[in-house]
mmCIF file with all atom_site columns, C-alpha atoms in Angstrom:
data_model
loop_
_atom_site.group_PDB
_atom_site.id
_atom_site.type_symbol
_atom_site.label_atom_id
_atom_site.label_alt_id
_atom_site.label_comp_id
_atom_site.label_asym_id
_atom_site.label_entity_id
_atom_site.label_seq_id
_atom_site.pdbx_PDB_ins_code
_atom_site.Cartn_x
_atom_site.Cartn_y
_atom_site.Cartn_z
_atom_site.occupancy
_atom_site.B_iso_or_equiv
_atom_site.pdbx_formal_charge
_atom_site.auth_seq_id
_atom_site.auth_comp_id
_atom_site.auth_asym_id
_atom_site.auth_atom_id
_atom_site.pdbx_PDB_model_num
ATOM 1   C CA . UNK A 1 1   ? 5.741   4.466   -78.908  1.00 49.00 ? 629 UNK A CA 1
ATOM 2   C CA . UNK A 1 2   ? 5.525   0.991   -77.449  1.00 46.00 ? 630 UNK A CA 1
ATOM 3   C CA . UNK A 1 3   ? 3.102   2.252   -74.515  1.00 49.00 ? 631 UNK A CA 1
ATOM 4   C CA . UNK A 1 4   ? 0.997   4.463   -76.759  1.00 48.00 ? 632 UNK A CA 1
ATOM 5   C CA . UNK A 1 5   ? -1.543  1.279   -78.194  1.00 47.00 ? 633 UNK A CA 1
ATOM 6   C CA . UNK A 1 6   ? -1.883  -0.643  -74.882  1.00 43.00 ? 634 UNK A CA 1
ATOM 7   C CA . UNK A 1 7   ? -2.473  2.293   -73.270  1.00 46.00 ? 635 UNK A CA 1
ATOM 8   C CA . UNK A 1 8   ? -5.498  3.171   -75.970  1.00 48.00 ? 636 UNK A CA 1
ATOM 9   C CA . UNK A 1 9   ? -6.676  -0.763  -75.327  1.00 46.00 ? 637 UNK A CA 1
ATOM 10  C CA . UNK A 1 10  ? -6.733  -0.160  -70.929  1.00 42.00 ? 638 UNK A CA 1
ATOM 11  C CA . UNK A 1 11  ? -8.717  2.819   -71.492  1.00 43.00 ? 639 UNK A CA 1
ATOM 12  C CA . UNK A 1 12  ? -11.405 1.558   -74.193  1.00 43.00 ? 640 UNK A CA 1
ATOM 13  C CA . UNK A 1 13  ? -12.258 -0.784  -71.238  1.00 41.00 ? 641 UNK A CA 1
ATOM 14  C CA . UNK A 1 14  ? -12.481 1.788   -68.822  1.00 38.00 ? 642 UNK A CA 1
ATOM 15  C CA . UNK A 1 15  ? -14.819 4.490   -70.874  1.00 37.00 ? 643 UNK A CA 1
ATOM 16  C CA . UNK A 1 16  ? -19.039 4.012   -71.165  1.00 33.00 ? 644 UNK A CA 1
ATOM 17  C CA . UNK A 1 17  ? -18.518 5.002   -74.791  1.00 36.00 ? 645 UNK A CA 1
ATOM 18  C CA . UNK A 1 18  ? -17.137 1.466   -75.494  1.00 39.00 ? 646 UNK A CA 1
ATOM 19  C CA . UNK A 1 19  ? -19.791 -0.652  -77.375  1.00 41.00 ? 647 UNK A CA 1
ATOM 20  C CA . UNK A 1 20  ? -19.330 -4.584  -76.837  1.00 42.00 ? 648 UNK A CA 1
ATOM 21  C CA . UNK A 1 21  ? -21.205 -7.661  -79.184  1.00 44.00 ? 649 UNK A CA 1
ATOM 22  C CA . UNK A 1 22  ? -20.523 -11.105 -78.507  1.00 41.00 ? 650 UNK A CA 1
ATOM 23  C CA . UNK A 1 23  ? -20.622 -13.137 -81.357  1.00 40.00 ? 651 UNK A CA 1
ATOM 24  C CA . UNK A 1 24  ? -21.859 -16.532 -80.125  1.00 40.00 ? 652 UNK A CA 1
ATOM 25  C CA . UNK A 1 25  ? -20.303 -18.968 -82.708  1.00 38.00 ? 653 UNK A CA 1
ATOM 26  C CA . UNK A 1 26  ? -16.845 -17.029 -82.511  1.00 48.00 ? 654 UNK A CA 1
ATOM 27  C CA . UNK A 1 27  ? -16.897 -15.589 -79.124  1.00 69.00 ? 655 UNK A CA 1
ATOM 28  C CA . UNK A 1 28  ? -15.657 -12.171 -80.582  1.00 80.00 ? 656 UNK A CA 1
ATOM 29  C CA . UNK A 1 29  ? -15.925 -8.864  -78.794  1.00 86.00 ? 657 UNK A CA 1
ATOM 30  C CA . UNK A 1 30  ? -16.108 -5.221  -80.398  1.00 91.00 ? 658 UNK A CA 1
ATOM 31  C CA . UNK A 1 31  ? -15.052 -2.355  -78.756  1.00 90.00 ? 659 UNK A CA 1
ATOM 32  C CA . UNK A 1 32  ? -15.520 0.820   -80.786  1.00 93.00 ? 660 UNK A CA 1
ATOM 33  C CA . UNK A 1 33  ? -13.052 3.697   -80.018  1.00 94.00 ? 661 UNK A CA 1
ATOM 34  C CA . UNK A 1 34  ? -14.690 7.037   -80.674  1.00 95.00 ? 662 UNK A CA 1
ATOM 35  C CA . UNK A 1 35  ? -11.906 9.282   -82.404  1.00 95.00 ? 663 UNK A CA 1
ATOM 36  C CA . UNK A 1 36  ? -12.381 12.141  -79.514  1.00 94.00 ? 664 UNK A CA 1
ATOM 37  C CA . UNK A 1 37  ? -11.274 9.411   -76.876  1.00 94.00 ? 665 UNK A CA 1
ATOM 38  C CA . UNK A 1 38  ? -8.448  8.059   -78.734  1.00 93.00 ? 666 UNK A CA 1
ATOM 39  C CA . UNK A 1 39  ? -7.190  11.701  -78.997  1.00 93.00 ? 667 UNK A CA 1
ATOM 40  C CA . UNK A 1 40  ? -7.557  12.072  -75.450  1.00 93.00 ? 668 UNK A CA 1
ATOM 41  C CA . UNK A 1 41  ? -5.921  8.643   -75.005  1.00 91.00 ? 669 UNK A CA 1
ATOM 42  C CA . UNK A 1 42  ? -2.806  9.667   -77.083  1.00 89.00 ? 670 UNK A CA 1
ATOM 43  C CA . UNK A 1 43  ? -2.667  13.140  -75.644  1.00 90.00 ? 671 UNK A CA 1
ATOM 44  C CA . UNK A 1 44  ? -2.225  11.374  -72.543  1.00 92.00 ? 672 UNK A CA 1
ATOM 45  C CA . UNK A 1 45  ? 1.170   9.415   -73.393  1.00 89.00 ? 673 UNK A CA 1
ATOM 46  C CA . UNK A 1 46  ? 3.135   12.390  -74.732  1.00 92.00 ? 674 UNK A CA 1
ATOM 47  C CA . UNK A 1 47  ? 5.928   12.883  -75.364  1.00 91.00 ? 675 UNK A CA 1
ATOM 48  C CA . UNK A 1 48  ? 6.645   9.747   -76.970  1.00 89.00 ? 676 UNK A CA 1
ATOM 49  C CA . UNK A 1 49  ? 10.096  8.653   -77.514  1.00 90.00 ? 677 UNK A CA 1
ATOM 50  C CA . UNK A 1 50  ? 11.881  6.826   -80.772  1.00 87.00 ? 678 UNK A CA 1
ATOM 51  C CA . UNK A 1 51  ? 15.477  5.761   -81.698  1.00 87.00 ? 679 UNK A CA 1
ATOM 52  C CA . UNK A 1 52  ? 16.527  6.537   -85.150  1.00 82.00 ? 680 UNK A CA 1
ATOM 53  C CA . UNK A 1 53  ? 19.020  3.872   -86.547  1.00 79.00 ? 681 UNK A CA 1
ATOM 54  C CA . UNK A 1 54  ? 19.036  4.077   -90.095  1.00 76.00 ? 682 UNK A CA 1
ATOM 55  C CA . UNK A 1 55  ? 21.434  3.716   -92.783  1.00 75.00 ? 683 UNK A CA 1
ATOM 56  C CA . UNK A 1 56  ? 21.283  7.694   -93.378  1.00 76.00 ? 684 UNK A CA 1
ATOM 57  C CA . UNK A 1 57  ? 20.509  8.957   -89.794  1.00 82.00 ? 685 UNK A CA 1
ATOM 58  C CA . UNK A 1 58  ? 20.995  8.376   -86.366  1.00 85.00 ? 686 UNK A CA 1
ATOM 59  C CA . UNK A 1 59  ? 19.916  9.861   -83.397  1.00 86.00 ? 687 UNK A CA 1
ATOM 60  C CA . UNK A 1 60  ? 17.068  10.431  -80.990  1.00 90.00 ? 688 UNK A CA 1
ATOM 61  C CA . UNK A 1 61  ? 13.477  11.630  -81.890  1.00 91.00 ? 689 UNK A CA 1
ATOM 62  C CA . UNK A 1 62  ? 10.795  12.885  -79.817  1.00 92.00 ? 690 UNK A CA 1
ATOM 63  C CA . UNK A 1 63  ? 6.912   13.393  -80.863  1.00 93.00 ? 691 UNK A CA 1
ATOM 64  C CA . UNK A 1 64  ? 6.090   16.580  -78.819  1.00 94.00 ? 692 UNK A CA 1
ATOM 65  C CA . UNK A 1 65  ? 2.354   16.921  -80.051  1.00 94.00 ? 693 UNK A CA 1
ATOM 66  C CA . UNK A 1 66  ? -0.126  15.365  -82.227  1.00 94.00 ? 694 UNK A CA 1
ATOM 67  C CA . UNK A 1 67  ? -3.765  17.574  -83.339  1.00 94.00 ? 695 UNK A CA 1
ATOM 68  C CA . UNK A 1 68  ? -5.648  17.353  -85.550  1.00 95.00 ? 696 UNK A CA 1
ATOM 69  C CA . UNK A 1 69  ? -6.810  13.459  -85.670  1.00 96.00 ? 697 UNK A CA 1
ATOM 70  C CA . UNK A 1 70  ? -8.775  11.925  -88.189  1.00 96.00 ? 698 UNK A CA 1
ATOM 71  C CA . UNK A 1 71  ? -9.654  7.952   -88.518  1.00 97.00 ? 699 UNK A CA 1
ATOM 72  C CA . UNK A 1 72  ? -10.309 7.287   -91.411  1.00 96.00 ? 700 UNK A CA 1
ATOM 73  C CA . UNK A 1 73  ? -11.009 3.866   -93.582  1.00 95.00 ? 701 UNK A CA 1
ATOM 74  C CA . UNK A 1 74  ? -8.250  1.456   -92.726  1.00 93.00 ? 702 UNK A CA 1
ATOM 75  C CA . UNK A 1 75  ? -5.746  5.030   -92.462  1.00 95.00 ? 703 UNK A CA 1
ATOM 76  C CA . UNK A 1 76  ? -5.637  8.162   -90.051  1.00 96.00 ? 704 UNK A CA 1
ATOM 77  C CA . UNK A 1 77  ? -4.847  11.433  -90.498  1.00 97.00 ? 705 UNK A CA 1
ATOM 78  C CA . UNK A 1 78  ? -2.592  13.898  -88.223  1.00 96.00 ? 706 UNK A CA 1
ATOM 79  C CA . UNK A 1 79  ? -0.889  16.938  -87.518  1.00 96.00 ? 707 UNK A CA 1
ATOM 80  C CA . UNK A 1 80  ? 2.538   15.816  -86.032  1.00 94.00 ? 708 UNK A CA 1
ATOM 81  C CA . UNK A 1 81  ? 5.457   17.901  -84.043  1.00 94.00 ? 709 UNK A CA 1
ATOM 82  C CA . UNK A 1 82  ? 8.540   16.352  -83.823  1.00 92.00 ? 710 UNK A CA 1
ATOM 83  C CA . UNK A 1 83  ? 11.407  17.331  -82.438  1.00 91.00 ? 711 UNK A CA 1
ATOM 84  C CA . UNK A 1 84  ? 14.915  15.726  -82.617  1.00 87.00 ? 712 UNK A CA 1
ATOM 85  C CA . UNK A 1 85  ? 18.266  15.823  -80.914  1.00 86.00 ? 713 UNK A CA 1
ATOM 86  C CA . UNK A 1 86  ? 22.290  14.577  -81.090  1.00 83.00 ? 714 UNK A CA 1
ATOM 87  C CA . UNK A 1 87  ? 21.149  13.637  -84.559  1.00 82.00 ? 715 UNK A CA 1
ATOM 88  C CA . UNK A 1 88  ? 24.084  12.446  -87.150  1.00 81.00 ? 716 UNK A CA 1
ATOM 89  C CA . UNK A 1 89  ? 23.790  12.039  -90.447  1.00 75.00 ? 717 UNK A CA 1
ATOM 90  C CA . UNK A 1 90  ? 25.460  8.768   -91.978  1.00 72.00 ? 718 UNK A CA 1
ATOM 91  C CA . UNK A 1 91  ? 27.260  9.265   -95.351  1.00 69.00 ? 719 UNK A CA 1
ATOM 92  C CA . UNK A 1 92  ? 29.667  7.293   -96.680  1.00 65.00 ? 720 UNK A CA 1
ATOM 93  C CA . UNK A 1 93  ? 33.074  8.705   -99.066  1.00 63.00 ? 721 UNK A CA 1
ATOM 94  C CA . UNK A 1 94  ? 35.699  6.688   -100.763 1.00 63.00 ? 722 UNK A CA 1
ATOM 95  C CA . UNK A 1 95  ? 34.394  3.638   -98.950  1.00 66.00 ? 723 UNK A CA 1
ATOM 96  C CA . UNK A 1 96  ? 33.977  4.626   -96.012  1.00 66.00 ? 724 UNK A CA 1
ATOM 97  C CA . UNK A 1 97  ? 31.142  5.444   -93.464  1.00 68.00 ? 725 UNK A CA 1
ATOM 98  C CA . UNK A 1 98  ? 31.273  8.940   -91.973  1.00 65.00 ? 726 UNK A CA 1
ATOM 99  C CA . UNK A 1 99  ? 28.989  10.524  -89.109  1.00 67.00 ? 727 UNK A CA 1
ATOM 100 C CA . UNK A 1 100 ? 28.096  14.108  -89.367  1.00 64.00 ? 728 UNK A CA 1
ATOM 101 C CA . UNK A 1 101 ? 27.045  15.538  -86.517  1.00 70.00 ? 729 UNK A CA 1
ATOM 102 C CA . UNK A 1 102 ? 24.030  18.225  -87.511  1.00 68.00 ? 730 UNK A CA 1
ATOM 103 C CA . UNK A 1 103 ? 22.630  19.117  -83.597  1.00 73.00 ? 731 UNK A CA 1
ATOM 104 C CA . UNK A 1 104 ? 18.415  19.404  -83.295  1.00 82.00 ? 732 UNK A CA 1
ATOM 105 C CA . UNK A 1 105 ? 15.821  19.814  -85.430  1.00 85.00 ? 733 UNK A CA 1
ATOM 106 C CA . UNK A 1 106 ? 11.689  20.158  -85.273  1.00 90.00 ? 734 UNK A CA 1
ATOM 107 C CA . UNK A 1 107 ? 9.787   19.313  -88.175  1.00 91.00 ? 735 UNK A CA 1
ATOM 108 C CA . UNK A 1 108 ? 5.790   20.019  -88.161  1.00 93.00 ? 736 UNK A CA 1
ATOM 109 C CA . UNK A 1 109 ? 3.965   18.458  -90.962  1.00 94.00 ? 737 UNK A CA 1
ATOM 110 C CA . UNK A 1 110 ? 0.797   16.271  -91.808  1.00 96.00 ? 738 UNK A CA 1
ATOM 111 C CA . UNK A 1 111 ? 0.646   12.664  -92.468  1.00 96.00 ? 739 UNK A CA 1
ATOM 112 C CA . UNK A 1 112 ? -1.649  9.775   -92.986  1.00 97.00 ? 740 UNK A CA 1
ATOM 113 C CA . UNK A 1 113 ? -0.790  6.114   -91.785  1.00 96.00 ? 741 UNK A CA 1
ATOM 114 C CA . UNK A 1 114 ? -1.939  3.274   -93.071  1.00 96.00 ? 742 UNK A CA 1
ATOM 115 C CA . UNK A 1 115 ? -3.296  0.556   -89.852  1.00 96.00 ? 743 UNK A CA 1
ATOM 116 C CA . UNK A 1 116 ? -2.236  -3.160  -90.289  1.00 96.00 ? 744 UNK A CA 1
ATOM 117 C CA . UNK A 1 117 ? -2.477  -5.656  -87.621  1.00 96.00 ? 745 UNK A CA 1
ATOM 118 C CA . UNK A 1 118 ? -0.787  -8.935  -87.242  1.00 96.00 ? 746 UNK A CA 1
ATOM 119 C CA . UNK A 1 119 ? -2.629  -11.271 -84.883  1.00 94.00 ? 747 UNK A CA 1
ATOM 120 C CA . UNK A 1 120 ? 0.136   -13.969 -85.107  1.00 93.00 ? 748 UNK A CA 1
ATOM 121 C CA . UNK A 1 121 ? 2.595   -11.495 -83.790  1.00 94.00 ? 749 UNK A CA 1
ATOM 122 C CA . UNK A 1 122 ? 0.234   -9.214  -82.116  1.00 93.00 ? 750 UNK A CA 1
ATOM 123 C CA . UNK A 1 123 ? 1.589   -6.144  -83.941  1.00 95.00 ? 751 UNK A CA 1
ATOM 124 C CA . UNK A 1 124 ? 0.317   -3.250  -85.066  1.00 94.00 ? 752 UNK A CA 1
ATOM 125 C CA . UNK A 1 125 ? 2.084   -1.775  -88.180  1.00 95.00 ? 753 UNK A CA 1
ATOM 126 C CA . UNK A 1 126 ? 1.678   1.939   -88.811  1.00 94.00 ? 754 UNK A CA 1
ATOM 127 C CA . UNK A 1 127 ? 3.206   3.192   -92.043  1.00 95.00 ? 755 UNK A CA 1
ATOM 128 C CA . UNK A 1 128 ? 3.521   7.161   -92.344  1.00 95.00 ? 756 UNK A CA 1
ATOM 129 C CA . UNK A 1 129 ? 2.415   8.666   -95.895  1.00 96.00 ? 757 UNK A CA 1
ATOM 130 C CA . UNK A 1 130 ? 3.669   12.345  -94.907  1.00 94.00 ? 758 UNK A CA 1
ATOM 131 C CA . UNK A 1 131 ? 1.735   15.013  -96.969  1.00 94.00 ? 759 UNK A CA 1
ATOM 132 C CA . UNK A 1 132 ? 3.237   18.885  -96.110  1.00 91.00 ? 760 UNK A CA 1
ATOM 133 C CA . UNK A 1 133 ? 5.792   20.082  -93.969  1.00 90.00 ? 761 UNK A CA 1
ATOM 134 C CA . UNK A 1 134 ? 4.461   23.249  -92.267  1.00 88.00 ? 762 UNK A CA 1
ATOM 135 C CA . UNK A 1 135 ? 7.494   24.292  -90.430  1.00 79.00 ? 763 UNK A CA 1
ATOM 136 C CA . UNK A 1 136 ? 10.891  22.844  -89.734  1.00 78.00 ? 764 UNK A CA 1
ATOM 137 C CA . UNK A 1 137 ? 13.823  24.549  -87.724  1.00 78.00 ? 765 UNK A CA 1
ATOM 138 C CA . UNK A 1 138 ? 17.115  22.382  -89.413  1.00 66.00 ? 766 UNK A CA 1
ATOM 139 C CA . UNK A 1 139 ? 20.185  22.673  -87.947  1.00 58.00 ? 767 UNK A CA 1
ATOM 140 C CA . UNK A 1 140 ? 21.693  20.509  -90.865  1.00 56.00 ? 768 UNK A CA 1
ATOM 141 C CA . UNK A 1 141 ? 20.590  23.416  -93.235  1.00 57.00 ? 769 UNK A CA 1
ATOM 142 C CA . UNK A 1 142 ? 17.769  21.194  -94.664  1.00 69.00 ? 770 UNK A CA 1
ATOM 143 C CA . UNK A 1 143 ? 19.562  17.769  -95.094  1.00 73.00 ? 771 UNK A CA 1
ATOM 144 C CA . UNK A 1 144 ? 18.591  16.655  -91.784  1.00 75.00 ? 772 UNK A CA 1
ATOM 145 C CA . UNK A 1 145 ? 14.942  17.325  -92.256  1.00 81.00 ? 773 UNK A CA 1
ATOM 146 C CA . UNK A 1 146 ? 14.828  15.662  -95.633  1.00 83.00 ? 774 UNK A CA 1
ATOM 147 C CA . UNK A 1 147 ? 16.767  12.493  -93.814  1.00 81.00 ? 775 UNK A CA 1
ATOM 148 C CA . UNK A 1 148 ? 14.303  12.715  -91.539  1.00 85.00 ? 776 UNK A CA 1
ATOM 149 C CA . UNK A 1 149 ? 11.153  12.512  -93.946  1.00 87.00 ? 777 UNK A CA 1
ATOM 150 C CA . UNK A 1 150 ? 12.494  9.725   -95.814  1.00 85.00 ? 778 UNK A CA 1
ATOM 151 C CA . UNK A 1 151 ? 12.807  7.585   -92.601  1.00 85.00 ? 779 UNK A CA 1
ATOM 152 C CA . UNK A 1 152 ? 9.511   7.939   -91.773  1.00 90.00 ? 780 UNK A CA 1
ATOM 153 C CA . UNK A 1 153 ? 7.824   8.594   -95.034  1.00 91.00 ? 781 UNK A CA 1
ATOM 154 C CA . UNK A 1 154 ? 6.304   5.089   -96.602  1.00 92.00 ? 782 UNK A CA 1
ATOM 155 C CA . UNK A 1 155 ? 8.326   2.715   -93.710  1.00 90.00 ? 783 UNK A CA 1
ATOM 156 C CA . UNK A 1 156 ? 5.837   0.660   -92.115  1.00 91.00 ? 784 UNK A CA 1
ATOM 157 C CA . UNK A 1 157 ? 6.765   1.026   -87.813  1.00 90.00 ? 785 UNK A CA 1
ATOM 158 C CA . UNK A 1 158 ? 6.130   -2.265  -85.746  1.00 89.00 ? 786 UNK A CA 1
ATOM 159 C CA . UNK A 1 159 ? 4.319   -1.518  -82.309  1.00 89.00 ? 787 UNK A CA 1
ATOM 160 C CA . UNK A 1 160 ? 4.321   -4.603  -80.421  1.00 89.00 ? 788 UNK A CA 1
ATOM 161 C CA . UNK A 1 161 ? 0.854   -4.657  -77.945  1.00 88.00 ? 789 UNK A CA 1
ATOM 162 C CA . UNK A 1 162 ? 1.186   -6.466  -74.552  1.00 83.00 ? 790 UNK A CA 1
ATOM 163 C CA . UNK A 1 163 ? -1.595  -8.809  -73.277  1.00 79.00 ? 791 UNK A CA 1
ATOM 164 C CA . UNK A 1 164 ? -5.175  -7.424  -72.047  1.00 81.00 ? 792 UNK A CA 1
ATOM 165 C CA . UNK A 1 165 ? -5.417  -7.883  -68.269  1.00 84.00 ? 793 UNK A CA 1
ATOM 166 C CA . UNK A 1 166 ? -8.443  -10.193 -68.185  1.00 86.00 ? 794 UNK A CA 1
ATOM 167 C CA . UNK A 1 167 ? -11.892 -8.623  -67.045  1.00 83.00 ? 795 UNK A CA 1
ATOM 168 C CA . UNK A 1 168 ? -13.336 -10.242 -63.563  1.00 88.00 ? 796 UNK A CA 1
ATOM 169 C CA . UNK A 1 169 ? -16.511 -9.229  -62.317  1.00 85.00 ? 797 UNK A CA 1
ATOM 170 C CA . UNK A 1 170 ? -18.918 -10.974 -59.335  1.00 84.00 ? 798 UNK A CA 1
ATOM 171 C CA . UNK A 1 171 ? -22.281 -12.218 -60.406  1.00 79.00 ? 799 UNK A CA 1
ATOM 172 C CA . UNK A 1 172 ? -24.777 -13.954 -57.983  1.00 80.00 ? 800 UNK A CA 1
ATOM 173 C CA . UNK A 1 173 ? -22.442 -17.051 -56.458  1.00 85.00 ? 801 UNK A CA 1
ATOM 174 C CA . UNK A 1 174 ? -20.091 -17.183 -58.838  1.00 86.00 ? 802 UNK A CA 1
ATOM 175 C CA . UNK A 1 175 ? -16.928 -14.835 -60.438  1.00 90.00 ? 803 UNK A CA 1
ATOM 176 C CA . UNK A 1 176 ? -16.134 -14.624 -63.952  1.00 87.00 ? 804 UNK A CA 1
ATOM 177 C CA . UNK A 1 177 ? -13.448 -14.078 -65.959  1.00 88.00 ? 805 UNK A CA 1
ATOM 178 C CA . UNK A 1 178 ? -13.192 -12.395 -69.214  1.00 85.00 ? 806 UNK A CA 1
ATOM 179 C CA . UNK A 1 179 ? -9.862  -13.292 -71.043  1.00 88.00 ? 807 UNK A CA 1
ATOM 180 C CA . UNK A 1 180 ? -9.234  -11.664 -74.502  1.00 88.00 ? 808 UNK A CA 1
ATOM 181 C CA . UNK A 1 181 ? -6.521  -11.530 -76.758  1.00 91.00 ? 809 UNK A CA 1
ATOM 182 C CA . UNK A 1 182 ? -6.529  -8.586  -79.620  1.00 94.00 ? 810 UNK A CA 1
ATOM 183 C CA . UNK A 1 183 ? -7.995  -10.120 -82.939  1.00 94.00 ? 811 UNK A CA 1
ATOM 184 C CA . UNK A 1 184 ? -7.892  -7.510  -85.444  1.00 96.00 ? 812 UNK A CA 1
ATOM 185 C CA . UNK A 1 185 ? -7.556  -3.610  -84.977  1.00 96.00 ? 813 UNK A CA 1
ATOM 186 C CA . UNK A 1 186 ? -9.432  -1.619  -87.888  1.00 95.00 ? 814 UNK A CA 1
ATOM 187 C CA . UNK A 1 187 ? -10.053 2.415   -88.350  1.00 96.00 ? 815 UNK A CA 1
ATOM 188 C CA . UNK A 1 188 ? -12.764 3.288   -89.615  1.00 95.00 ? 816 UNK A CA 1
ATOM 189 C CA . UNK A 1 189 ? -14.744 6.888   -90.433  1.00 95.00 ? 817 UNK A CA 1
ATOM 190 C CA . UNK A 1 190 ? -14.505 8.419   -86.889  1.00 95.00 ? 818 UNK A CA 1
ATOM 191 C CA . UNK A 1 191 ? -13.741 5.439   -85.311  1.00 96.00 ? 819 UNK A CA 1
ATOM 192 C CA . UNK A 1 192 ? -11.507 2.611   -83.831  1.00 96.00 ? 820 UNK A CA 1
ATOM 193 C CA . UNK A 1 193 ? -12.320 -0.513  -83.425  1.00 95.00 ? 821 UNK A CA 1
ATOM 194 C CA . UNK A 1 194 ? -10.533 -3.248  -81.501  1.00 94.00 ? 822 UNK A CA 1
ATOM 195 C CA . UNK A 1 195 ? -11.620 -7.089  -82.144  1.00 94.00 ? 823 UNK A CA 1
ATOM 196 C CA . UNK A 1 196 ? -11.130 -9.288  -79.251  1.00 92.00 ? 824 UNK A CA 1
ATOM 197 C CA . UNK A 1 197 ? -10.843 -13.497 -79.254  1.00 90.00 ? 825 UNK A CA 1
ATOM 198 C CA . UNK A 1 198 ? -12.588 -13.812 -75.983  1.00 86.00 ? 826 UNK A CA 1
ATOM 199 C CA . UNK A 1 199 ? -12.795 -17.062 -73.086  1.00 85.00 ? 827 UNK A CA 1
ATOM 200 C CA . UNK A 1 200 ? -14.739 -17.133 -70.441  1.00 84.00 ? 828 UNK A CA 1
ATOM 201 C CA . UNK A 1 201 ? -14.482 -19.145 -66.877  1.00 86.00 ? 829 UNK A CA 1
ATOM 202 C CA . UNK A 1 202 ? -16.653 -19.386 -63.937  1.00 86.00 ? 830 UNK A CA 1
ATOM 203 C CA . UNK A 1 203 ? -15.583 -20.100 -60.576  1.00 85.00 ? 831 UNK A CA 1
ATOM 204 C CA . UNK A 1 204 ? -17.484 -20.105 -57.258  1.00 85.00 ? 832 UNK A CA 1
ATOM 205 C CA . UNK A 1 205 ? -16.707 -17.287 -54.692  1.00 76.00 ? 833 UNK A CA 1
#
């Protein structure tokens, strides 16, 4: 999941349905991510890969598709497929931890996430709220869907973002260079937007 958001920041550079302000007295930039692009941008990176280490499960999880997307105010809405396998499930009797191995499982369901971004630690923390399970195929008989739910359900999920390559472009005699770090990230109704601390040099060709 690590490569999903800096992958969604490269490409909002790249598309002409980006819109940029410059603030003068804070030298911020805007870019607006259209919800269509961002579900093109996320398409892109599947499947997306995720550890489970829990207390109550262990094991490795896969996100095979995600439809339906919605952005909504400071949330987003999804349809998500997940798939898992060599999944155990953690228990613990008399005192003592035991791992029960319960195979693979796919759960389809929908969720919302809340969005929260820490500029300190440049991290964006996405917290799961899931809403209906539409299918699941449970090897554990059920338990290992429900373990499954409650790991993601209402845990807030750290994705760390890696630097913005500066922007360089040529005018007249001299070359800029854009440098930006991420400010704030905030969803909105049918959009993304990305808020960028921006500094800019000039140097002679």
């Amino acid at each position: 999941m690590k490569r999903f958001f800096p992958l969604c920041c490269a490409l909002m550079l790249l598309f002409s349905s980006f819109s940029a302000q410059a603030a003068q007295s804070q030298k911020m930039m805007t870019i607006s991510l259209p919800e269509s692009v961002l579900a093109e941008a996320i398409t892109a990176t599947l499947p997306l890969e995720y550890t489970a280490t829990s207390k109550s499960l262990q094991g490795n999880l896969r996100i095979i598709n995600i439809s339906d997307l919605q952005l909504l105010d400071k949330q987003l809405a999804c349809r998500l497929h997940l798939a898992g396998d060599h999944l155990k499930i953690v228990t613990e009797l008399a005192g003592n931890k035991i791992q029960l191995n319960v195979g693979e499982i796919e759960l389809d369901f929908q969720t919302k996430a809340a969005l929260r971004f820490d500029r300190q630690k440049q991290t964006l923390y996405v917290t799961p709220m899931i809403e209906k399970v539409n299918a699941s195929k449970d090897a554990g008989g059920g338990e290992i869907g429900n373990a499954v739910i409650q790991l993601l359900h209402g845990n807030e999920f750290p994705i760390k973002l890696e630097d913005l390559d500066p922007l360089v472009t040529r005018t007249g005699s001299k070359t800029l260079t854009i440098a930006t770090k991420i400010a704030d990230i905030r969803s909105q109704k049918e959009w993304l937007q990305i808020f960028l601390d921006s500094q800019i040099s000039a140097r002679p060709q």
